[in-house]
Structure formats: C-alpha cells, structure tokens
CSV table of N, CA and C and ligand atoms in Angstrom, one decimal:
chain,number,residue,atom,x,y,z
N,1,UNK,N,-7.8,44.0,36.5
N,1,UNK,CA,-8.6,42.6,37.0
N,1,UNK,C,-8.1,41.5,35.3
N,2,UNK,N,-8.1,40.8,35.8
N,2,UNK,CA,-7.7,39.7,35.2
N,2,UNK,C,-8.7,39.2,34.8
N,3,UNK,N,-8.7,39.3,33.3
N,3,UNK,CA,-10.0,38.1,32.6
N,3,UNK,C,-10.5,36.8,32.8
N,4,UNK,N,-11.4,36.5,33.0
N,4,UNK,CA,-11.8,35.1,32.6
N,4,UNK,C,-12.9,34.6,32.0
N,5,UNK,N,-12.9,33.5,31.7
N,5,UNK,CA,-14.2,32.4,31.1
N,5,UNK,C,-14.5,31.7,31.8
N,6,UNK,N,-15.8,31.6,32.3
N,6,UNK,CA,-16.1,30.3,33.6
N,6,UNK,C,-16.1,29.1,32.5
N,7,UNK,N,-16.5,29.4,31.2
N,7,UNK,CA,-16.3,28.1,30.6
N,7,UNK,C,-15.3,27.4,30.0
N,8,UNK,N,-14.1,28.0,30.0
N,8,UNK,CA,-12.7,27.9,29.5
N,8,UNK,C,-11.8,26.8,30.5
N,9,UNK,N,-11.7,25.5,30.0
N,9,UNK,CA,-11.1,24.7,30.5
N,9,UNK,C,-9.7,25.1,31.2
N,10,UNK,N,-8.6,25.9,30.4
N,10,UNK,CA,-7.8,26.6,31.1
N,10,UNK,C,-8.1,27.4,31.9
N,11,UNK,N,-8.7,28.5,32.3
N,11,UNK,CA,-9.3,29.3,33.1
N,11,UNK,C,-9.7,28.7,34.4
N,12,UNK,N,-9.9,27.3,34.3
N,12,UNK,CA,-10.3,26.6,35.6
N,12,UNK,C,-9.3,25.5,36.1
N,13,UNK,N,-8.1,25.2,34.8
N,13,UNK,CA,-7.0,24.8,35.2
N,13,UNK,C,-6.2,25.6,36.4
N,14,UNK,N,-6.5,26.8,35.5
N,14,UNK,CA,-5.7,28.0,36.0
N,14,UNK,C,-5.6,28.6,37.3
N,15,UNK,N,-7.7,28.5,37.7
N,15,UNK,CA,-8.0,28.6,38.9
N,15,UNK,C,-7.7,27.4,40.1
N,16,UNK,N,-7.1,26.3,39.4
N,16,UNK,CA,-6.9,24.9,40.6
N,16,UNK,C,-8.8,24.4,40.6
N,17,UNK,N,-9.6,24.7,39.8
N,17,UNK,CA,-10.7,23.8,39.5
N,17,UNK,C,-10.8,22.9,38.7
N,18,UNK,N,-9.7,22.6,38.4
N,18,UNK,CA,-9.3,21.4,36.9
N,18,UNK,C,-7.6,21.1,37.5
N,19,UNK,N,-7.7,19.9,38.2
N,19,UNK,CA,-6.0,19.4,38.4
N,19,UNK,C,-5.4,19.6,36.8
N,20,UNK,N,-4.2,19.7,37.1
N,20,UNK,CA,-2.9,19.4,36.6
N,20,UNK,C,-2.0,19.0,37.0
N,21,UNK,N,-0.7,18.4,36.0
N,21,UNK,CA,1.0,18.0,36.5
N,21,UNK,C,1.5,19.4,36.7
N,22,UNK,N,1.3,20.3,37.5
N,22,UNK,CA,1.7,21.6,37.7
N,22,UNK,C,3.3,21.2,37.5
N,23,UNK,N,3.9,22.3,37.1
N,23,UNK,CA,5.7,22.3,37.0
N,23,UNK,C,5.7,23.8,37.6
N,24,UNK,N,5.3,24.7,37.3
N,24,UNK,CA,5.7,26.1,37.8
N,24,UNK,C,4.2,27.1,37.7
N,25,UNK,N,4.0,27.8,38.8
N,25,UNK,CA,3.4,28.7,38.7
N,25,UNK,C,3.8,29.9,39.1
N,26,UNK,N,3.6,31.1,39.0
N,26,UNK,CA,3.6,32.5,39.6
N,26,UNK,C,1.9,33.3,39.5
N,27,UNK,N,2.5,34.7,39.9
N,27,UNK,CA,1.2,35.2,40.1
N,27,UNK,C,0.7,35.5,38.5
N,28,UNK,N,1.7,35.4,37.0
N,28,UNK,CA,1.0,35.8,36.3
N,28,UNK,C,0.6,34.6,35.8
N,29,UNK,N,1.2,32.9,35.4
N,29,UNK,CA,1.0,32.2,35.0
N,29,UNK,C,1.3,30.7,35.2
N,30,UNK,N,0.8,29.7,34.6
N,30,UNK,CA,1.0,28.6,35.0
N,30,UNK,C,1.6,27.8,33.9
N,31,UNK,N,2.4,26.9,34.3
N,31,UNK,CA,3.1,25.9,33.6
N,31,UNK,C,2.9,24.5,34.1
N,32,UNK,N,2.3,23.0,33.1
N,32,UNK,CA,1.8,21.9,33.3
N,32,UNK,C,2.2,21.3,32.6
N,33,UNK,N,2.0,19.8,32.8
N,33,UNK,CA,2.3,18.8,31.7
N,33,UNK,C,1.0,18.9,30.9
N,34,UNK,N,0.9,18.5,29.4
N,34,UNK,CA,-0.5,18.4,28.4
N,34,UNK,C,-0.5,17.1,28.9
N,35,UNK,N,-1.8,16.7,28.9
N,35,UNK,CA,-2.4,15.5,29.3
N,35,UNK,C,-2.0,14.3,27.9
N,36,UNK,N,-2.5,15.3,26.7
N,36,UNK,CA,-2.5,14.7,25.4
N,36,UNK,C,-0.6,14.7,24.9
N,37,UNK,N,0.1,14.6,25.4
N,37,UNK,CA,1.3,15.1,24.6
N,37,UNK,C,1.7,14.2,23.4
N,38,UNK,N,2.2,15.2,22.8
N,38,UNK,CA,3.0,14.5,21.2
N,38,UNK,C,4.0,13.7,21.3
N,39,UNK,N,5.2,15.1,22.4
N,39,UNK,CA,6.2,13.9,22.9
N,39,UNK,C,6.4,14.1,24.3
N,40,UNK,N,7.2,13.1,25.1
N,40,UNK,CA,7.7,13.4,26.3
N,40,UNK,C,8.0,14.7,26.7
N,41,UNK,N,7.8,15.3,27.7
N,41,UNK,CA,7.7,16.2,28.2
N,41,UNK,C,6.6,17.6,28.0
N,42,UNK,N,5.8,17.3,27.1
N,42,UNK,CA,5.1,18.3,26.4
N,42,UNK,C,4.6,19.2,27.1
N,43,UNK,N,4.6,20.6,27.4
N,43,UNK,CA,4.5,20.8,28.2
N,43,UNK,C,3.9,22.5,28.2
N,44,UNK,N,2.9,22.8,28.3
N,44,UNK,CA,2.1,23.8,28.2
N,44,UNK,C,2.3,25.5,29.1
N,45,UNK,N,2.5,26.2,29.1
N,45,UNK,CA,2.5,27.4,29.5
N,45,UNK,C,1.2,28.6,29.1
N,46,UNK,N,0.2,29.0,30.1
N,46,UNK,CA,-1.1,29.7,30.2
N,46,UNK,C,-0.5,30.7,30.8
N,47,UNK,N,-1.1,32.1,30.6
N,47,UNK,CA,-1.1,33.3,31.1
N,47,UNK,C,-2.1,32.6,32.1
N,48,UNK,N,-2.8,33.0,33.2
N,48,UNK,CA,-3.9,32.9,34.2
N,48,UNK,C,-5.2,33.7,33.7
N,49,UNK,N,-4.8,34.7,33.0
N,49,UNK,CA,-5.8,35.5,32.4
N,49,UNK,C,-6.6,35.0,31.0
N,50,UNK,N,-7.5,35.0,31.0
N,50,UNK,CA,-7.8,34.6,29.2
N,50,UNK,C,-7.9,35.9,28.2
N,51,UNK,N,-7.2,35.3,27.5
N,51,UNK,CA,-6.5,35.8,26.2
N,51,UNK,C,-7.3,34.9,25.1
N,52,UNK,N,-7.3,35.3,24.6
N,52,UNK,CA,-7.5,33.6,22.6
N,52,UNK,C,-6.5,33.7,22.8
N,53,UNK,N,-5.9,34.6,22.1
N,53,UNK,CA,-4.3,34.1,21.4
N,53,UNK,C,-3.4,35.5,21.6
N,54,UNK,N,-2.4,35.0,21.1
N,54,UNK,CA,-1.3,36.5,20.9
N,54,UNK,C,-1.9,37.5,20.0
N,55,UNK,N,-2.9,37.5,19.5
N,55,UNK,CA,-3.3,38.5,18.8
N,55,UNK,C,-4.2,38.9,19.5
N,56,UNK,N,-5.1,38.6,20.4
N,56,UNK,CA,-5.7,39.3,21.6
N,56,UNK,C,-5.6,39.9,22.9
N,57,UNK,N,-3.9,39.4,22.9
N,57,UNK,CA,-3.5,39.6,24.2
N,57,UNK,C,-2.4,41.0,24.5
N,58,UNK,N,-2.8,41.8,25.6
N,58,UNK,CA,-2.1,43.1,25.5
N,58,UNK,C,-0.5,42.2,25.7
N,59,UNK,N,0.0,43.8,24.9
N,59,UNK,CA,1.8,43.5,24.8
N,59,UNK,C,2.4,43.5,25.9
N,60,UNK,N,1.8,44.0,27.1
N,60,UNK,CA,2.6,43.9,28.7
N,60,UNK,C,2.4,42.7,29.0
N,61,UNK,N,1.4,41.8,28.9
N,61,UNK,CA,1.1,40.7,29.0
N,61,UNK,C,2.1,39.1,28.6
N,62,UNK,N,2.0,40.0,26.7
N,62,UNK,CA,3.3,38.6,26.2
N,62,UNK,C,4.5,38.9,26.6
N,63,UNK,N,5.2,39.9,27.0
N,63,UNK,CA,6.4,40.1,27.6
N,63,UNK,C,6.7,39.5,28.5
N,64,UNK,N,5.6,39.7,29.5
N,64,UNK,CA,5.8,39.1,31.1
N,64,UNK,C,5.7,37.5,30.9
N,65,UNK,N,5.0,36.6,30.1
N,65,UNK,CA,4.8,35.6,29.6
N,65,UNK,C,6.3,35.3,28.9
N,66,UNK,N,6.6,35.6,28.0
N,66,UNK,CA,7.9,35.1,27.3
N,66,UNK,C,8.8,35.6,28.1
N,67,UNK,N,9.3,36.3,28.9
N,67,UNK,CA,10.7,36.6,30.1
N,67,UNK,C,10.6,35.0,31.0
N,68,UNK,N,9.7,34.8,30.8
N,68,UNK,CA,9.4,33.2,31.8
N,68,UNK,C,9.6,31.8,30.6
N,69,UNK,N,9.6,32.4,29.8
N,69,UNK,CA,9.8,31.0,28.1
N,69,UNK,C,10.8,30.2,28.4
N,70,UNK,N,11.8,31.2,28.5
N,70,UNK,CA,13.1,30.4,28.3
N,70,UNK,C,13.5,29.7,29.3
N,71,UNK,N,13.4,29.6,30.3
N,71,UNK,CA,13.8,28.8,31.9
N,71,UNK,C,12.6,27.8,32.0
N,72,UNK,N,11.2,28.5,31.8
N,72,UNK,CA,10.5,26.6,31.6
N,72,UNK,C,11.3,26.0,30.3
N,73,UNK,N,11.3,26.4,29.0
N,73,UNK,CA,11.5,25.7,28.3
N,73,UNK,C,12.9,25.0,28.1
N,74,UNK,N,13.9,25.9,28.7
N,74,UNK,CA,15.6,24.7,29.5
N,74,UNK,C,15.2,23.4,30.1
N,75,UNK,N,14.3,24.1,31.4
N,75,UNK,CA,14.0,22.8,32.7
N,75,UNK,C,13.3,21.8,32.0
N,76,UNK,N,12.2,21.9,30.9
N,76,UNK,CA,11.7,21.0,30.2
N,76,UNK,C,12.3,20.0,28.7
N,77,UNK,N,13.3,20.8,28.3
N,77,UNK,CA,14.5,19.7,27.5
N,77,UNK,C,15.4,18.9,28.4
N,78,UNK,N,15.7,20.1,29.6
N,78,UNK,CA,16.7,19.4,30.3
N,78,UNK,C,16.5,18.0,31.5
N,79,UNK,N,14.8,17.9,31.6
N,79,UNK,CA,14.2,17.3,32.5
N,79,UNK,C,13.5,16.1,31.8
N,80,UNK,N,13.8,15.8,30.2
N,80,UNK,CA,13.6,14.6,30.0
N,80,UNK,C,14.5,14.8,29.0
N,81,UNK,N,15.9,15.0,29.0
N,81,UNK,CA,17.0,15.0,28.4
N,81,UNK,C,17.1,14.8,27.1
N,82,UNK,N,15.7,15.8,26.6
N,82,UNK,CA,15.8,16.2,25.2
N,82,UNK,C,17.4,16.5,24.8
N,83,UNK,N,17.1,17.1,23.3
N,83,UNK,CA,18.7,17.4,22.3
N,83,UNK,C,17.7,19.2,21.8
N,84,UNK,N,16.7,19.0,21.6
N,84,UNK,CA,16.0,20.6,21.4
N,84,UNK,C,15.0,20.9,21.6
N,85,UNK,N,13.8,21.8,21.4
N,85,UNK,CA,12.4,21.8,21.8
N,85,UNK,C,12.3,22.9,20.7
N,86,UNK,N,10.4,22.7,20.2
N,86,UNK,CA,9.8,23.5,20.1
N,86,UNK,C,9.1,24.7,20.7
N,87,UNK,N,9.3,25.6,20.8
N,87,UNK,CA,8.4,26.6,21.4
N,87,UNK,C,7.0,27.4,20.1
N,88,UNK,N,6.0,26.7,20.5
N,88,UNK,CA,5.0,27.3,19.5
N,88,UNK,C,3.7,27.6,20.0
N,89,UNK,N,2.8,28.4,19.2
N,89,UNK,CA,1.5,29.0,20.0
N,89,UNK,C,0.7,29.3,18.6
N,90,UNK,N,-0.5,28.0,18.7
N,90,UNK,CA,-1.6,28.4,17.4
N,90,UNK,C,-2.7,30.0,17.8
N,91,UNK,N,-2.7,30.6,16.9
N,91,UNK,CA,-3.6,31.8,17.0
N,91,UNK,C,-4.8,31.8,16.0
N,92,UNK,N,-6.2,30.8,16.4
N,92,UNK,CA,-7.3,30.9,15.8
N,92,UNK,C,-6.9,29.5,15.6
N,93,UNK,N,-7.8,29.2,15.6
N,93,UNK,CA,-8.9,27.6,14.8
N,93,UNK,C,-8.3,27.3,13.2
N,94,UNK,N,-8.3,28.5,12.4
N,94,UNK,CA,-7.4,28.1,11.3
N,94,UNK,C,-6.5,27.4,11.6
N,95,UNK,N,-5.5,28.1,12.3
N,95,UNK,CA,-3.9,27.9,12.6
N,95,UNK,C,-3.8,26.7,13.4
N,96,UNK,N,-5.1,25.8,13.9
N,96,UNK,CA,-4.7,24.6,14.9
N,96,UNK,C,-5.1,24.9,16.1
N,97,UNK,N,-5.4,25.9,16.7
N,97,UNK,CA,-6.0,26.3,18.2
N,97,UNK,C,-7.2,25.7,18.2
N,98,UNK,N,-7.3,25.2,19.3
N,98,UNK,CA,-8.3,23.6,19.9
N,98,UNK,C,-8.9,24.5,21.0
N,99,UNK,N,-8.1,25.2,21.9
N,99,UNK,CA,-8.7,25.8,23.2
N,99,UNK,C,-8.7,27.5,22.9
N,100,UNK,N,-9.5,28.1,23.5
N,100,UNK,CA,-9.4,29.3,23.3
N,100,UNK,C,-8.8,30.0,24.1
N,101,UNK,N,-7.9,29.8,24.5
N,101,UNK,CA,-6.9,30.6,25.4
N,101,UNK,C,-5.8,30.3,25.4
N,102,UNK,N,-4.6,32.0,25.0
N,102,UNK,CA,-3.7,31.7,24.9
N,102,UNK,C,-3.1,30.4,25.7
N,103,UNK,N,-2.0,29.6,24.9
N,103,UNK,CA,-1.3,28.9,25.5
N,103,UNK,C,-0.2,28.4,24.6
N,104,UNK,N,1.0,28.2,25.4
N,104,UNK,CA,2.1,28.0,24.5
N,104,UNK,C,2.8,26.7,24.6
N,105,UNK,N,3.1,25.7,23.4
N,105,UNK,CA,3.5,24.3,24.0
N,105,UNK,C,5.0,24.3,23.8
N,106,UNK,N,5.1,24.1,24.9
N,106,UNK,CA,6.9,23.4,24.9
N,106,UNK,C,7.0,21.8,24.4
N,107,UNK,N,7.9,21.5,23.3
N,107,UNK,CA,7.6,20.2,22.3
N,107,UNK,C,9.3,19.8,22.7
N,108,UNK,N,9.8,19.3,23.7
N,108,UNK,CA,11.3,18.8,23.5
N,108,UNK,C,11.0,17.6,22.5
N,109,UNK,N,12.6,17.9,21.7
N,109,UNK,CA,12.7,16.6,20.7
N,109,UNK,C,14.0,16.2,21.0
N,110,UNK,N,13.8,14.7,19.9
N,110,UNK,CA,15.1,13.6,20.2
N,110,UNK,C,15.1,13.2,19.2
N,111,UNK,N,16.2,12.6,18.9
N,111,UNK,CA,16.8,12.2,17.8
N,111,UNK,C,15.7,10.9,17.5
N,112,UNK,N,15.1,11.1,16.8
N,112,UNK,CA,14.2,9.8,16.1
N,112,UNK,C,12.9,9.8,17.1
N,113,UNK,N,12.7,10.8,17.5
N,113,UNK,CA,11.4,10.7,18.0
N,113,UNK,C,10.3,10.1,16.8
N,114,UNK,N,10.2,10.5,16.3
N,114,UNK,CA,8.9,10.2,15.1
N,114,UNK,C,8.4,11.6,15.0
N,115,UNK,N,8.3,12.8,15.6
N,115,UNK,CA,7.3,13.3,15.5
N,115,UNK,C,8.0,14.9,14.2
N,116,UNK,N,6.4,14.7,13.2
N,116,UNK,CA,7.1,15.6,12.5
N,116,UNK,C,6.0,16.3,12.4
N,117,UNK,N,7.0,17.7,12.2
N,117,UNK,CA,5.8,19.2,12.5
N,117,UNK,C,5.9,19.1,10.5
N,118,UNK,N,4.6,19.2,10.2
N,118,UNK,CA,3.9,19.6,8.7
N,118,UNK,C,4.1,21.0,8.6
N,119,UNK,N,5.2,21.6,7.9
N,119,UNK,CA,5.6,22.9,7.6
N,119,UNK,C,6.1,22.3,5.9
N,120,UNK,N,5.4,22.2,4.9
N,120,UNK,CA,5.9,22.1,3.3
N,120,UNK,C,6.3,23.5,3.0
N,121,UNK,N,7.4,23.8,2.9
N,121,UNK,CA,7.7,24.6,2.3
N,121,UNK,C,7.6,25.2,1.0
N,122,UNK,N,7.4,26.6,0.7
N,122,UNK,CA,7.3,27.2,-0.5
N,122,UNK,C,8.5,28.0,-1.2
N,123,UNK,N,8.2,28.6,-2.5
N,123,UNK,CA,9.2,29.4,-2.6
N,123,UNK,C,8.8,30.8,-2.7
N,124,UNK,N,9.3,31.9,-2.4
N,124,UNK,CA,8.2,33.1,-2.2
N,124,UNK,C,8.9,33.7,-3.5
N,125,UNK,N,7.9,34.1,-4.0
N,125,UNK,CA,7.6,34.8,-5.7
N,125,UNK,C,7.7,36.4,-5.4
N,126,UNK,N,8.9,36.5,-6.2
N,126,UNK,CA,9.5,38.4,-6.2
N,126,UNK,C,8.1,39.2,-5.5
N,127,UNK,N,7.5,39.0,-6.7
N,127,UNK,CA,6.2,39.9,-7.2
N,127,UNK,C,5.2,39.9,-6.1
N,128,UNK,N,5.0,38.6,-5.6
N,128,UNK,CA,4.1,38.5,-4.4
N,128,UNK,C,5.0,38.9,-2.8
N,129,UNK,N,5.7,38.8,-2.4
N,129,UNK,CA,6.8,39.4,-1.8
N,129,UNK,C,6.7,40.6,-1.5
N,130,UNK,N,6.8,41.4,-3.0
N,130,UNK,CA,6.6,42.9,-2.8
N,130,UNK,C,4.9,43.3,-2.4
N,131,UNK,N,4.4,42.6,-2.8
N,131,UNK,CA,2.9,43.2,-2.6
N,131,UNK,C,2.9,42.7,-0.8
N,132,UNK,N,2.9,41.8,-0.7
N,132,UNK,CA,2.9,42.0,0.7
N,132,UNK,C,3.7,42.4,1.5
N,133,UNK,N,4.7,42.9,1.3
N,133,UNK,CA,4.9,44.2,2.0
N,133,UNK,C,4.6,45.4,2.2
N,134,UNK,N,3.7,45.8,0.8
N,134,UNK,CA,3.1,46.7,1.1
N,134,UNK,C,1.6,46.3,1.6
N,135,UNK,N,1.0,45.4,1.6
N,135,UNK,CA,0.0,45.4,2.5
N,135,UNK,C,0.1,45.1,4.3
N,136,UNK,N,1.4,44.5,4.5
N,136,UNK,CA,1.2,44.2,5.7
N,136,UNK,C,1.7,45.2,6.1
N,137,UNK,N,2.7,46.1,5.6
N,137,UNK,CA,3.2,47.7,5.9
N,137,UNK,C,2.0,48.1,6.1
N,138,UNK,N,1.1,48.6,5.6
N,138,UNK,CA,0.1,49.2,5.7
N,138,UNK,C,-0.6,48.5,6.6
N,139,UNK,N,-0.8,47.7,6.8
N,139,UNK,CA,-1.8,47.2,8.3
N,139,UNK,C,-0.6,47.2,9.7
N,140,UNK,N,0.5,47.3,9.1
N,140,UNK,CA,1.1,48.0,10.6
N,140,UNK,C,1.1,48.9,11.1
N,141,UNK,N,1.3,50.1,10.5
N,141,UNK,CA,0.7,51.6,10.4
N,141,UNK,C,-0.4,51.6,11.1
N,142,UNK,N,-2.0,51.1,11.2
N,142,UNK,CA,-2.6,50.9,11.9
N,142,UNK,C,-2.7,49.9,12.5
N,143,UNK,N,-2.1,49.2,13.1
N,143,UNK,CA,-2.2,48.0,14.5
N,143,UNK,C,-2.0,48.4,15.5
N,144,UNK,N,-2.0,48.2,16.7
N,144,UNK,CA,-1.7,48.5,17.7
N,144,UNK,C,-0.9,48.1,18.5
J,1,ZN,ZN1,-9.7,30.9,29.3
C-alpha cells in the first residue's frame, strides 16, 4: 500500500485533486512544472507515495525514482534548450525543504541566467576529516 498524507499538497497533486502542469506520470511517480520556478523549465519529480525525504524513503522506492530521473532531466534540459541542469532534493527544514514530501528539483541552467546556487565552499581540515571518517563510518554500520 502506498503511504498517503491527506494534508500534503504533493499527495493531493499526485492524486489529481489539485491540478498541475503534468509532464510525465506512471504508476510510481509524477513529474510536473514547479509553479514557483527559479529558472525556466523548473521541474519537480515526486513519488506518488508520501515519504518525507530521502532520509525516510525505502531504498527500492528511491532506486525506482532515480532510474527515471535521467530521462526526465534530459527532457527538461532539451525542452528549454538549456546547456545544463541541477538535480537536487532537500532533506529536512534545515536543508531548505519546504514541503514535507520527497521531491526532486530539476533546474535547467542557461549561460547568464542569473541564478546563483548558494554554495560557499570551505576547506576540509585533516583532523576534522579523520573524526568525520570515524563518526560517519560508525553511523554507517548501524544504518539500514
Ligand atoms: Zn505527500
């Protein structure tokens, strides 16, 4: 049984009770235009099941969704004659997730489109890196 949340806007879009500019649909997912686009061709891909984020989605669902994303991203890029794209998902409020239903953004990119992804890079300290290898490595052993 596919999990649903009756208060979730993306579940309502997946069920067809809220209209969308649909681009693709199959038994697992829906792909449609974001009505608050960052760039032309801004596309959303959602599983029809209600899963909060990548952190809360069964691996087999993620695998199936991700098998379809390359075709959808290529079409979004080609459909607006873009040169490149971002494919990204936010996992949690602190990471910028605004709707509590897993969704991938496909953001076609154009030379000079003016969109800036805020990604201020730091420099990884070797001591901190060693600690992270231990702590994340230990977490991996206990993570399904
Ligand atoms: Zn939902």
